[in-house]
Amino acid sequence: MTENCLFCKIISGEIPSNRIYEDDAVYAFLDIYPASEGHTLVTPKKHFSTFTDMNAEDVALLFEAARKVTAAVEKAFSAEGSNVGINNGEVAGQEVPHVHVHVIPRKKGDGGRGIKSIVWTETDTTNLEEVAKKIRNVL
Ligand code: 5GP
Ligand code: ZN
């Protein structure tokens, strides 16, 4: 529990939420300003600010819970699919600095788009191998 963290307070029950799922490592609850009906947030109970701060075990537990919740959210709202994703860091739109996976159910004709509608910058694609090398070098 990190002081002054909104989601730590939700997980501990200090701030009320609409619980969807809970296990030893994960808590999932409805987003208070949903992008579509059933929009759910899946959070690790341990406080990590960003996804890249997490360790392998906690990531595995978080994403297995996210998978279960996604299946349930789609079933409950007869959704044909969903967007499942993390805003990782303030620059990427993360407003609450406690990791959470957004599960947003989608239906045909809802007007929404896919993940590349979040950002699109023109980049040089003539040497993708150079780009890949840059990333591999720091892995
Ligand atoms: P982020 O922008 O950090 O990826 O997402 C934060 C999400 O938390 C937003 O979609 C926002 O609607 C939701 N949110 C903010 N405050 C509260 C709250 O007090 N309760 C709940 N359930 N959701 C919240
Ligand atoms: Zn927290």
PDB file of C-alpha atoms and ligand atoms in Angstrom:
ATOM      1  CA  MET A   1       0.000   0.000   0.000  1.00  0.00           C
ATOM      2  CA  THR A   2       1.456   3.315  -1.111  1.00  0.00           C
ATOM      3  CA  GLU A   3       0.133   6.388   0.612  1.00  0.00           C
ATOM      4  CA  ASN A   4      -1.926   8.775  -1.465  1.00  0.00           C
ATOM      5  CA  CYS A   5      -2.342   6.202  -4.243  1.00  0.00           C
ATOM      6  CA  LEU A   6      -5.951   6.170  -5.454  1.00  0.00           C
ATOM      7  CA  PHE A   7      -5.861   2.539  -6.587  1.00  0.00           C
ATOM      8  CA  CYS A   8      -4.133   1.315  -3.384  1.00  0.00           C
ATOM      9  CA  LYS A   9      -7.054   2.930  -1.533  1.00  0.00           C
ATOM     10  CA  ILE A  10      -9.557   1.203  -3.835  1.00  0.00           C
ATOM     11  CA  ILE A  11      -7.821  -2.171  -3.387  1.00  0.00           C
ATOM     12  CA  SER A  12      -7.812  -1.826   0.425  1.00  0.00           C
ATOM     13  CA  GLY A  13     -11.491  -0.837   0.395  1.00  0.00           C
ATOM     14  CA  GLU A  14     -10.847   2.636   1.805  1.00  0.00           C
ATOM     15  CA  ILE A  15     -12.450   4.028  -1.373  1.00  0.00           C
ATOM     16  CA  PRO A  16     -15.475   2.096  -2.678  1.00  0.00           C
ATOM     17  CA  SER A  17     -15.467   0.455  -6.110  1.00  0.00           C
ATOM     18  CA  ASN A  18     -17.560  -1.953  -8.155  1.00  0.00           C
ATOM     19  CA  ARG A  19     -15.588  -5.178  -7.726  1.00  0.00           C
ATOM     20  CA  ILE A  20     -15.427  -7.572 -10.675  1.00  0.00           C
ATOM     21  CA  TYR A  21     -12.715 -10.061  -9.636  1.00  0.00           C
ATOM     22  CA  GLU A  22     -10.217 -10.586  -6.844  1.00  0.00           C
ATOM     23  CA  ASP A  23      -7.487 -13.083  -5.946  1.00  0.00           C
ATOM     24  CA  ASP A  24      -4.329 -12.914  -3.795  1.00  0.00           C
ATOM     25  CA  ALA A  25      -2.441 -10.825  -6.340  1.00  0.00           C
ATOM     26  CA  VAL A  26      -5.052  -8.986  -8.400  1.00  0.00           C
ATOM     27  CA  TYR A  27      -8.100  -6.740  -7.985  1.00  0.00           C
ATOM     28  CA  ALA A  28     -10.404  -5.776 -10.860  1.00  0.00           C
ATOM     29  CA  PHE A  29     -13.138  -3.143 -10.765  1.00  0.00           C
ATOM     30  CA  LEU A  30     -15.284  -1.000 -13.049  1.00  0.00           C
ATOM     31  CA  ASP A  31     -13.794   2.187 -14.476  1.00  0.00           C
ATOM     32  CA  ILE A  32     -15.785   5.099 -13.084  1.00  0.00           C
ATOM     33  CA  TYR A  33     -15.697   6.914 -16.495  1.00  0.00           C
ATOM     34  CA  PRO A  34     -16.126   3.962 -18.885  1.00  0.00           C
ATOM     35  CA  ALA A  35     -15.154   4.144 -22.555  1.00  0.00           C
ATOM     36  CA  SER A  36     -17.873   1.530 -23.166  1.00  0.00           C
ATOM     37  CA  GLU A  37     -20.302  -0.345 -20.934  1.00  0.00           C
ATOM     38  CA  GLY A  38     -18.363  -2.842 -18.788  1.00  0.00           C
ATOM     39  CA  HIS A  39     -14.972  -1.065 -19.064  1.00  0.00           C
ATOM     40  CA  THR A  40     -12.926  -2.747 -16.336  1.00  0.00           C
ATOM     41  CA  LEU A  41      -9.540  -2.020 -14.753  1.00  0.00           C
ATOM     42  CA  VAL A  42      -7.363  -4.944 -13.646  1.00  0.00           C
ATOM     43  CA  THR A  43      -4.667  -4.016 -11.115  1.00  0.00           C
ATOM     44  CA  PRO A  44      -1.939  -5.815  -9.189  1.00  0.00           C
ATOM     45  CA  LYS A  45      -2.571  -5.539  -5.433  1.00  0.00           C
ATOM     46  CA  LYS A  46       1.100  -4.658  -4.949  1.00  0.00           C
ATOM     47  CA  HIS A  47       1.881  -1.079  -5.864  1.00  0.00           C
ATOM     48  CA  PHE A  48       3.906  -0.714  -9.063  1.00  0.00           C
ATOM     49  CA  SER A  49       3.838   2.695 -10.741  1.00  0.00           C
ATOM     50  CA  THR A  50       4.409   1.461 -14.269  1.00  0.00           C
ATOM     51  CA  PHE A  51       4.261  -1.820 -16.175  1.00  0.00           C
ATOM     52  CA  THR A  52       8.018  -1.770 -16.672  1.00  0.00           C
ATOM     53  CA  ASP A  53       8.537  -1.707 -12.875  1.00  0.00           C
ATOM     54  CA  MET A  54       6.877  -5.132 -12.538  1.00  0.00           C
ATOM     55  CA  ASN A  55       8.507  -8.556 -12.176  1.00  0.00           C
ATOM     56  CA  ALA A  56       7.770 -11.696 -14.197  1.00  0.00           C
ATOM     57  CA  GLU A  57       5.623 -13.420 -11.578  1.00  0.00           C
ATOM     58  CA  ASP A  58       3.374 -10.432 -10.940  1.00  0.00           C
ATOM     59  CA  VAL A  59       3.013  -9.781 -14.674  1.00  0.00           C
ATOM     60  CA  ALA A  60       1.944 -13.396 -15.221  1.00  0.00           C
ATOM     61  CA  LEU A  61      -0.654 -13.191 -12.437  1.00  0.00           C
ATOM     62  CA  LEU A  62      -1.928  -9.822 -13.691  1.00  0.00           C
ATOM     63  CA  PHE A  63      -2.326 -10.938 -17.293  1.00  0.00           C
ATOM     64  CA  GLU A  64      -3.938 -14.267 -16.471  1.00  0.00           C
ATOM     65  CA  ALA A  65      -6.508 -12.352 -14.414  1.00  0.00           C
ATOM     66  CA  ALA A  66      -6.908  -9.837 -17.257  1.00  0.00           C
ATOM     67  CA  ARG A  67      -7.581 -12.716 -19.667  1.00  0.00           C
ATOM     68  CA  LYS A  68     -10.309 -14.148 -17.401  1.00  0.00           C
ATOM     69  CA  VAL A  69     -11.879 -10.742 -16.854  1.00  0.00           C
ATOM     70  CA  THR A  70     -11.805  -9.997 -20.602  1.00  0.00           C
ATOM     71  CA  ALA A  71     -13.674 -13.232 -21.357  1.00  0.00           C
ATOM     72  CA  ALA A  72     -16.289 -12.400 -18.701  1.00  0.00           C
ATOM     73  CA  VAL A  73     -16.729  -8.780 -19.785  1.00  0.00           C
ATOM     74  CA  GLU A  74     -17.217  -9.844 -23.418  1.00  0.00           C
ATOM     75  CA  LYS A  75     -19.749 -12.511 -22.399  1.00  0.00           C
ATOM     76  CA  ALA A  76     -21.681 -10.220 -20.048  1.00  0.00           C
ATOM     77  CA  PHE A  77     -22.148  -7.512 -22.675  1.00  0.00           C
ATOM     78  CA  SER A  78     -22.355  -9.737 -25.761  1.00  0.00           C
ATOM     79  CA  ALA A  79     -19.256  -7.938 -27.033  1.00  0.00           C
ATOM     80  CA  GLU A  80     -17.587  -9.229 -30.176  1.00  0.00           C
ATOM     81  CA  GLY A  81     -14.104  -8.282 -28.956  1.00  0.00           C
ATOM     82  CA  SER A  82     -12.266  -5.851 -26.722  1.00  0.00           C
ATOM     83  CA  ASN A  83      -9.258  -3.588 -26.423  1.00  0.00           C
ATOM     84  CA  VAL A  84      -6.924  -4.735 -23.665  1.00  0.00           C
ATOM     85  CA  GLY A  85      -4.100  -2.378 -22.830  1.00  0.00           C
ATOM     86  CA  ILE A  86      -1.985  -0.301 -20.516  1.00  0.00           C
ATOM     87  CA  ASN A  87      -1.196   3.399 -20.662  1.00  0.00           C
ATOM     88  CA  ASN A  88       2.428   3.061 -19.567  1.00  0.00           C
ATOM     89  CA  GLY A  89       3.682   6.383 -18.156  1.00  0.00           C
ATOM     90  CA  GLU A  90       2.247   9.880 -18.084  1.00  0.00           C
ATOM     91  CA  VAL A  91       3.344  10.652 -21.650  1.00  0.00           C
ATOM     92  CA  ALA A  92       1.264   7.673 -22.813  1.00  0.00           C
ATOM     93  CA  GLY A  93      -1.861   8.911 -21.032  1.00  0.00           C
ATOM     94  CA  GLN A  94      -1.438   7.199 -17.661  1.00  0.00           C
ATOM     95  CA  GLU A  95      -3.279   9.329 -15.114  1.00  0.00           C
ATOM     96  CA  VAL A  96      -3.188   6.987 -12.122  1.00  0.00           C
ATOM     97  CA  PRO A  97       0.383   5.885 -11.297  1.00  0.00           C
ATOM     98  CA  HIS A  98      -0.556   2.363 -10.171  1.00  0.00           C
ATOM     99  CA  VAL A  99      -0.410  -0.197 -13.006  1.00  0.00           C
ATOM    100  CA  HIS A 100      -3.771  -1.179 -14.460  1.00  0.00           C
ATOM    101  CA  VAL A 101      -4.893  -3.069 -17.538  1.00  0.00           C
ATOM    102  CA  HIS A 102      -7.882  -1.501 -19.286  1.00  0.00           C
ATOM    103  CA  VAL A 103     -10.425  -3.997 -20.626  1.00  0.00           C
ATOM    104  CA  ILE A 104     -12.783  -2.177 -22.993  1.00  0.00           C
ATOM    105  CA  PRO A 105     -15.496  -4.287 -24.623  1.00  0.00           C
ATOM    106  CA  ARG A 106     -16.126  -3.547 -28.301  1.00  0.00           C
ATOM    107  CA  LYS A 107     -19.055  -4.034 -30.637  1.00  0.00           C
ATOM    108  CA  LYS A 108     -19.388  -3.732 -34.396  1.00  0.00           C
ATOM    109  CA  GLY A 109     -20.341  -0.187 -35.353  1.00  0.00           C
ATOM    110  CA  ASP A 110     -19.321   1.378 -32.010  1.00  0.00           C
ATOM    111  CA  GLY A 111     -17.177   3.916 -33.890  1.00  0.00           C
ATOM    112  CA  GLY A 112     -13.996   3.038 -32.025  1.00  0.00           C
ATOM    113  CA  ARG A 113     -10.740   2.086 -33.688  1.00  0.00           C
ATOM    114  CA  GLY A 114      -7.675  -0.013 -32.936  1.00  0.00           C
ATOM    115  CA  ILE A 115      -4.484   0.530 -30.979  1.00  0.00           C
ATOM    116  CA  LYS A 116      -2.716   2.515 -33.716  1.00  0.00           C
ATOM    117  CA  SER A 117      -5.394   5.203 -33.424  1.00  0.00           C
ATOM    118  CA  ILE A 118      -3.772   6.201 -30.097  1.00  0.00           C
ATOM    119  CA  VAL A 119      -0.763   7.696 -31.866  1.00  0.00           C
ATOM    120  CA  TRP A 120       0.580   7.779 -35.393  1.00  0.00           C
ATOM    121  CA  THR A 121       3.916   9.402 -36.217  1.00  0.00           C
ATOM    122  CA  GLU A 122       5.609   9.124 -39.586  1.00  0.00           C
ATOM    123  CA  THR A 123       8.844   7.161 -39.169  1.00  0.00           C
ATOM    124  CA  ASP A 124      11.549   5.906 -41.480  1.00  0.00           C
ATOM    125  CA  THR A 125      10.663   2.317 -42.341  1.00  0.00           C
ATOM    126  CA  THR A 126      13.400   1.800 -44.917  1.00  0.00           C
ATOM    127  CA  ASN A 127      15.710   0.182 -42.366  1.00  0.00           C
ATOM    128  CA  LEU A 128      13.622  -1.712 -39.864  1.00  0.00           C
ATOM    129  CA  GLU A 129      16.577  -3.997 -39.091  1.00  0.00           C
ATOM    130  CA  GLU A 130      18.457  -0.964 -37.650  1.00  0.00           C
ATOM    131  CA  VAL A 131      15.431  -0.220 -35.479  1.00  0.00           C
ATOM    132  CA  ALA A 132      15.276  -3.833 -34.294  1.00  0.00           C
ATOM    133  CA  LYS A 133      19.007  -3.805 -33.528  1.00  0.00           C
ATOM    134  CA  LYS A 134      18.665  -0.676 -31.376  1.00  0.00           C
ATOM    135  CA  ILE A 135      16.088  -2.406 -29.215  1.00  0.00           C
ATOM    136  CA  ARG A 136      17.895  -5.765 -29.067  1.00  0.00           C
ATOM    137  CA  ASN A 137      21.063  -3.961 -27.907  1.00  0.00           C
ATOM    138  CA  VAL A 138      19.387  -2.808 -24.719  1.00  0.00           C
ATOM    139  CA  LEU A 139      17.382  -5.920 -23.888  1.00  0.00           C
TER     140      LEU A 139
HETATM  141  P1  5GP B   1      -5.155   5.792 -16.948  1.00  0.00           P
HETATM  142  O1  5GP B   1      -5.445   7.066 -17.682  1.00  0.00           O
HETATM  143  O2  5GP B   1      -4.275   6.023 -15.739  1.00  0.00           O
HETATM  144  O3  5GP B   1      -4.678   4.680 -17.826  1.00  0.00           O
HETATM  145  O4  5GP B   1      -6.554   5.287 -16.419  1.00  0.00           O
HETATM  146  C1  5GP B   1      -7.085   5.651 -15.190  1.00  0.00           C
HETATM  147  C2  5GP B   1      -8.544   5.253 -15.222  1.00  0.00           C
HETATM  148  O5  5GP B   1      -9.036   5.314 -13.900  1.00  0.00           O
HETATM  149  C3  5GP B   1      -9.407   6.208 -16.059  1.00  0.00           C
HETATM  150  O6  5GP B   1     -10.007   5.477 -17.136  1.00  0.00           O
HETATM  151  C4  5GP B   1     -10.439   6.753 -15.075  1.00  0.00           C
HETATM  152  O7  5GP B   1     -11.714   6.826 -15.640  1.00  0.00           O
HETATM  153  C5  5GP B   1     -10.387   5.772 -13.927  1.00  0.00           C
HETATM  154  N1  5GP B   1     -10.633   6.350 -12.621  1.00  0.00           N
HETATM  155  C6  5GP B   1     -10.162   7.544 -12.154  1.00  0.00           C
HETATM  156  N2  5GP B   1     -10.578   7.736 -10.883  1.00  0.00           N
HETATM  157  C7  5GP B   1     -11.323   6.638 -10.548  1.00  0.00           C
HETATM  158  C8  5GP B   1     -12.017   6.264  -9.359  1.00  0.00           C
HETATM  159  O8  5GP B   1     -12.038   6.964  -8.340  1.00  0.00           O
HETATM  160  N3  5GP B   1     -12.661   5.063  -9.376  1.00  0.00           N
HETATM  161  C9  5GP B   1     -12.657   4.253 -10.487  1.00  0.00           C
HETATM  162  N4  5GP B   1     -13.333   3.112 -10.408  1.00  0.00           N
HETATM  163  N5  5GP B   1     -12.020   4.580 -11.623  1.00  0.00           N
HETATM  164  C10 5GP B   1     -11.349   5.757 -11.648  1.00  0.00           C
HETATM  165 ZN    ZN B   2      -0.935   2.061  -5.537  1.00  0.00          ZN
END
